[in-house]
């Protein structure tokens, strides 16, 4: 199907040219999120500014195309949004990926639409959600400081 090809292209583009990828030597190893079933690992840094906007999201990771593409797309989609909205999006995305939310919603979330096909594959869902759990952790870490 043409749509699947398009989504595949978007995933591969983000995998080959990840947005907001960086070396994060200052992020402790204890903050690394891993998906052992696939070998994906991600650490992530989120900076919230004085206005409560998530002004920067950077990630360092290795793993399969879906885990890296999901991280890359997530940073693009959520950067610049208020913390409360980012948290809400994380919750909603995780719900959708568990098959509990309205997957049609992903169509309104830019390139995230390309992850719709993943929902039918529970093993790949762990790849797609890894970065989102990492962002959740990074935001909580930031608030604790
Ligand atoms: Zn994976």
PDB file of C-alpha atoms and ligand atoms in Angstrom:
ATOM      1  CA  UNK A   1       0.000   0.000   0.000  1.00  0.00           C
ATOM      2  CA  UNK A   2       1.225   3.471  -0.862  1.00  0.00           C
ATOM      3  CA  UNK A   3       0.498   4.820   2.612  1.00  0.00           C
ATOM      4  CA  UNK A   4       2.644   2.171   4.272  1.00  0.00           C
ATOM      5  CA  UNK A   5       5.496   2.998   1.911  1.00  0.00           C
ATOM      6  CA  UNK A   6       5.231   6.662   2.830  1.00  0.00           C
ATOM      7  CA  UNK A   7       5.272   5.881   6.552  1.00  0.00           C
ATOM      8  CA  UNK A   8       8.227   3.578   6.048  1.00  0.00           C
ATOM      9  CA  UNK A   9      10.082   6.396   4.272  1.00  0.00           C
ATOM     10  CA  UNK A  10       9.417   8.814   7.144  1.00  0.00           C
ATOM     11  CA  UNK A  11      10.655   6.276   9.721  1.00  0.00           C
ATOM     12  CA  UNK A  12      13.831   5.621   7.752  1.00  0.00           C
ATOM     13  CA  UNK A  13      14.445   9.333   7.235  1.00  0.00           C
ATOM     14  CA  UNK A  14      14.297  10.010  10.987  1.00  0.00           C
ATOM     15  CA  UNK A  15      16.408   6.911  11.668  1.00  0.00           C
ATOM     16  CA  UNK A  16      19.140   8.006   9.255  1.00  0.00           C
ATOM     17  CA  UNK A  17      18.981  11.712  10.138  1.00  0.00           C
ATOM     18  CA  UNK A  18      17.752  11.884  13.726  1.00  0.00           C
ATOM     19  CA  UNK A  19      16.582  15.346  14.833  1.00  0.00           C
ATOM     20  CA  UNK A  20      17.765  16.695  18.185  1.00  0.00           C
ATOM     21  CA  UNK A  21      20.291  13.890  18.639  1.00  0.00           C
ATOM     22  CA  UNK A  22      23.349  14.790  20.714  1.00  0.00           C
ATOM     23  CA  UNK A  23      26.102  13.415  22.916  1.00  0.00           C
ATOM     24  CA  UNK A  24      24.741  13.579  26.447  1.00  0.00           C
ATOM     25  CA  UNK A  25      27.783  12.823  28.579  1.00  0.00           C
ATOM     26  CA  UNK A  26      26.287  14.728  31.524  1.00  0.00           C
ATOM     27  CA  UNK A  27      23.196  12.566  31.725  1.00  0.00           C
ATOM     28  CA  UNK A  28      23.919   9.758  34.210  1.00  0.00           C
ATOM     29  CA  UNK A  29      23.813   6.135  33.082  1.00  0.00           C
ATOM     30  CA  UNK A  30      21.148   5.546  35.716  1.00  0.00           C
ATOM     31  CA  UNK A  31      18.835   7.626  33.519  1.00  0.00           C
ATOM     32  CA  UNK A  32      19.265   5.384  30.483  1.00  0.00           C
ATOM     33  CA  UNK A  33      16.066   3.685  29.390  1.00  0.00           C
ATOM     34  CA  UNK A  34      16.430   0.285  27.795  1.00  0.00           C
ATOM     35  CA  UNK A  35      14.319  -2.130  25.853  1.00  0.00           C
ATOM     36  CA  UNK A  36      16.148  -5.430  26.328  1.00  0.00           C
ATOM     37  CA  UNK A  37      13.867  -7.422  24.036  1.00  0.00           C
ATOM     38  CA  UNK A  38      15.154  -5.411  21.070  1.00  0.00           C
ATOM     39  CA  UNK A  39      18.427  -3.924  22.340  1.00  0.00           C
ATOM     40  CA  UNK A  40      17.278  -0.293  22.165  1.00  0.00           C
ATOM     41  CA  UNK A  41      18.663   2.222  24.625  1.00  0.00           C
ATOM     42  CA  UNK A  42      17.986   5.928  25.030  1.00  0.00           C
ATOM     43  CA  UNK A  43      18.978   8.716  27.335  1.00  0.00           C
ATOM     44  CA  UNK A  44      17.352  12.053  27.115  1.00  0.00           C
ATOM     45  CA  UNK A  45      17.662  15.602  28.310  1.00  0.00           C
ATOM     46  CA  UNK A  46      14.750  18.042  28.614  1.00  0.00           C
ATOM     47  CA  UNK A  47      15.127  21.714  29.510  1.00  0.00           C
ATOM     48  CA  UNK A  48      12.164  23.652  30.811  1.00  0.00           C
ATOM     49  CA  UNK A  49      12.478  27.450  30.692  1.00  0.00           C
ATOM     50  CA  UNK A  50      11.126  30.113  33.038  1.00  0.00           C
ATOM     51  CA  UNK A  51       7.823  30.258  31.145  1.00  0.00           C
ATOM     52  CA  UNK A  52       7.222  26.567  31.700  1.00  0.00           C
ATOM     53  CA  UNK A  53       7.945  25.645  28.089  1.00  0.00           C
ATOM     54  CA  UNK A  54       9.981  22.586  27.211  1.00  0.00           C
ATOM     55  CA  UNK A  55      12.471  24.565  25.166  1.00  0.00           C
ATOM     56  CA  UNK A  56      14.924  21.772  24.489  1.00  0.00           C
ATOM     57  CA  UNK A  57      14.725  18.011  24.132  1.00  0.00           C
ATOM     58  CA  UNK A  58      17.891  16.147  23.188  1.00  0.00           C
ATOM     59  CA  UNK A  59      18.456  12.416  23.001  1.00  0.00           C
ATOM     60  CA  UNK A  60      21.306   9.999  22.622  1.00  0.00           C
ATOM     61  CA  UNK A  61      20.442   6.482  21.693  1.00  0.00           C
ATOM     62  CA  UNK A  62      21.014   3.377  19.716  1.00  0.00           C
ATOM     63  CA  UNK A  63      18.642   0.759  18.527  1.00  0.00           C
ATOM     64  CA  UNK A  64      16.203  -0.183  15.821  1.00  0.00           C
ATOM     65  CA  UNK A  65      14.689   2.187  13.274  1.00  0.00           C
ATOM     66  CA  UNK A  66      11.367   2.412  15.108  1.00  0.00           C
ATOM     67  CA  UNK A  67      12.883   3.324  18.488  1.00  0.00           C
ATOM     68  CA  UNK A  68      15.175   5.959  16.996  1.00  0.00           C
ATOM     69  CA  UNK A  69      12.543   7.383  14.639  1.00  0.00           C
ATOM     70  CA  UNK A  70      10.014   7.622  17.469  1.00  0.00           C
ATOM     71  CA  UNK A  71      12.565   9.542  19.578  1.00  0.00           C
ATOM     72  CA  UNK A  72      13.440  11.885  16.729  1.00  0.00           C
ATOM     73  CA  UNK A  73       9.815  12.599  15.803  1.00  0.00           C
ATOM     74  CA  UNK A  74       8.855  13.034  19.457  1.00  0.00           C
ATOM     75  CA  UNK A  75      11.488  15.728  20.034  1.00  0.00           C
ATOM     76  CA  UNK A  76      10.272  17.626  16.967  1.00  0.00           C
ATOM     77  CA  UNK A  77       6.618  17.362  17.937  1.00  0.00           C
ATOM     78  CA  UNK A  78       6.937  18.273  21.613  1.00  0.00           C
ATOM     79  CA  UNK A  79       9.721  20.853  21.693  1.00  0.00           C
ATOM     80  CA  UNK A  80       8.480  24.340  22.550  1.00  0.00           C
ATOM     81  CA  UNK A  81       5.235  23.176  24.167  1.00  0.00           C
ATOM     82  CA  UNK A  82       4.185  23.813  27.795  1.00  0.00           C
ATOM     83  CA  UNK A  83       5.239  21.084  30.261  1.00  0.00           C
ATOM     84  CA  UNK A  84       1.636  20.213  31.147  1.00  0.00           C
ATOM     85  CA  UNK A  85       0.786  19.703  27.479  1.00  0.00           C
ATOM     86  CA  UNK A  86       3.907  17.590  26.927  1.00  0.00           C
ATOM     87  CA  UNK A  87       2.965  15.356  29.871  1.00  0.00           C
ATOM     88  CA  UNK A  88      -0.561  15.044  28.515  1.00  0.00           C
ATOM     89  CA  UNK A  89       0.786  14.067  25.075  1.00  0.00           C
ATOM     90  CA  UNK A  90       3.050  11.438  26.604  1.00  0.00           C
ATOM     91  CA  UNK A  91       0.102   9.941  28.495  1.00  0.00           C
ATOM     92  CA  UNK A  92      -2.074   9.987  25.394  1.00  0.00           C
ATOM     93  CA  UNK A  93       0.616   8.509  23.139  1.00  0.00           C
ATOM     94  CA  UNK A  94       1.250   5.664  25.592  1.00  0.00           C
ATOM     95  CA  UNK A  95      -2.489   5.007  25.796  1.00  0.00           C
ATOM     96  CA  UNK A  96      -2.774   4.887  22.010  1.00  0.00           C
ATOM     97  CA  UNK A  97       0.205   2.553  21.761  1.00  0.00           C
ATOM     98  CA  UNK A  98      -1.399   0.236  24.346  1.00  0.00           C
ATOM     99  CA  UNK A  99      -4.397   0.117  22.026  1.00  0.00           C
ATOM    100  CA  UNK A 100      -6.583   2.046  24.475  1.00  0.00           C
ATOM    101  CA  UNK A 101      -6.621   5.450  22.855  1.00  0.00           C
ATOM    102  CA  UNK A 102      -7.946   6.762  19.565  1.00  0.00           C
ATOM    103  CA  UNK A 103      -5.219   5.943  17.059  1.00  0.00           C
ATOM    104  CA  UNK A 104      -6.747   8.355  14.524  1.00  0.00           C
ATOM    105  CA  UNK A 105      -5.408  11.110  16.767  1.00  0.00           C
ATOM    106  CA  UNK A 106      -1.893  10.335  15.594  1.00  0.00           C
ATOM    107  CA  UNK A 107      -2.872  11.736  12.191  1.00  0.00           C
ATOM    108  CA  UNK A 108      -2.925  15.202  13.773  1.00  0.00           C
ATOM    109  CA  UNK A 109       0.494  14.794  15.332  1.00  0.00           C
ATOM    110  CA  UNK A 110       2.671  15.302  12.274  1.00  0.00           C
ATOM    111  CA  UNK A 111       5.128  12.528  11.483  1.00  0.00           C
ATOM    112  CA  UNK A 112       3.898  10.508  14.487  1.00  0.00           C
ATOM    113  CA  UNK A 113       1.199   9.201  12.157  1.00  0.00           C
ATOM    114  CA  UNK A 114       3.827   6.878  10.699  1.00  0.00           C
ATOM    115  CA  UNK A 115       3.892   4.923  13.981  1.00  0.00           C
ATOM    116  CA  UNK A 116       0.247   3.920  13.697  1.00  0.00           C
ATOM    117  CA  UNK A 117       1.128   0.611  12.107  1.00  0.00           C
ATOM    118  CA  UNK A 118       3.227  -0.322  15.130  1.00  0.00           C
ATOM    119  CA  UNK A 119       0.165  -0.664  17.391  1.00  0.00           C
ATOM    120  CA  UNK A 120      -0.609  -4.112  15.967  1.00  0.00           C
ATOM    121  CA  UNK A 121       2.828  -5.404  17.005  1.00  0.00           C
ATOM    122  CA  UNK A 122       3.217  -5.502  20.816  1.00  0.00           C
ATOM    123  CA  UNK A 123       6.959  -6.211  20.583  1.00  0.00           C
ATOM    124  CA  UNK A 124       7.507  -3.107  18.444  1.00  0.00           C
ATOM    125  CA  UNK A 125       5.310  -0.998  20.737  1.00  0.00           C
ATOM    126  CA  UNK A 126       8.095  -1.222  23.335  1.00  0.00           C
ATOM    127  CA  UNK A 127      10.473   0.223  20.729  1.00  0.00           C
ATOM    128  CA  UNK A 128       8.095   3.063  19.868  1.00  0.00           C
ATOM    129  CA  UNK A 129       7.380   4.033  23.482  1.00  0.00           C
ATOM    130  CA  UNK A 130      10.946   3.870  24.853  1.00  0.00           C
ATOM    131  CA  UNK A 131      11.791   7.526  24.159  1.00  0.00           C
ATOM    132  CA  UNK A 132       8.453   8.624  25.615  1.00  0.00           C
ATOM    133  CA  UNK A 133       9.161   6.873  28.901  1.00  0.00           C
ATOM    134  CA  UNK A 134      12.625   8.459  28.837  1.00  0.00           C
ATOM    135  CA  UNK A 135      11.098  11.921  28.360  1.00  0.00           C
ATOM    136  CA  UNK A 136       8.682  11.312  31.204  1.00  0.00           C
ATOM    137  CA  UNK A 137      11.686  10.391  33.363  1.00  0.00           C
ATOM    138  CA  UNK A 138      13.694  13.408  32.233  1.00  0.00           C
ATOM    139  CA  UNK A 139      10.852  15.789  33.106  1.00  0.00           C
ATOM    140  CA  UNK A 140      10.471  14.255  36.571  1.00  0.00           C
ATOM    141  CA  UNK A 141      14.232  14.469  37.075  1.00  0.00           C
ATOM    142  CA  UNK A 142      14.166  18.128  36.074  1.00  0.00           C
ATOM    143  CA  UNK A 143      11.464  18.906  38.611  1.00  0.00           C
ATOM    144  CA  UNK A 144      13.376  17.160  41.376  1.00  0.00           C
ATOM    145  CA  UNK A 145      16.395  19.428  40.916  1.00  0.00           C
TER     146      UNK A 145
HETATM  147 ZN1  LIG B   1      13.518  -1.727  18.891  1.00  0.00          ZN
END
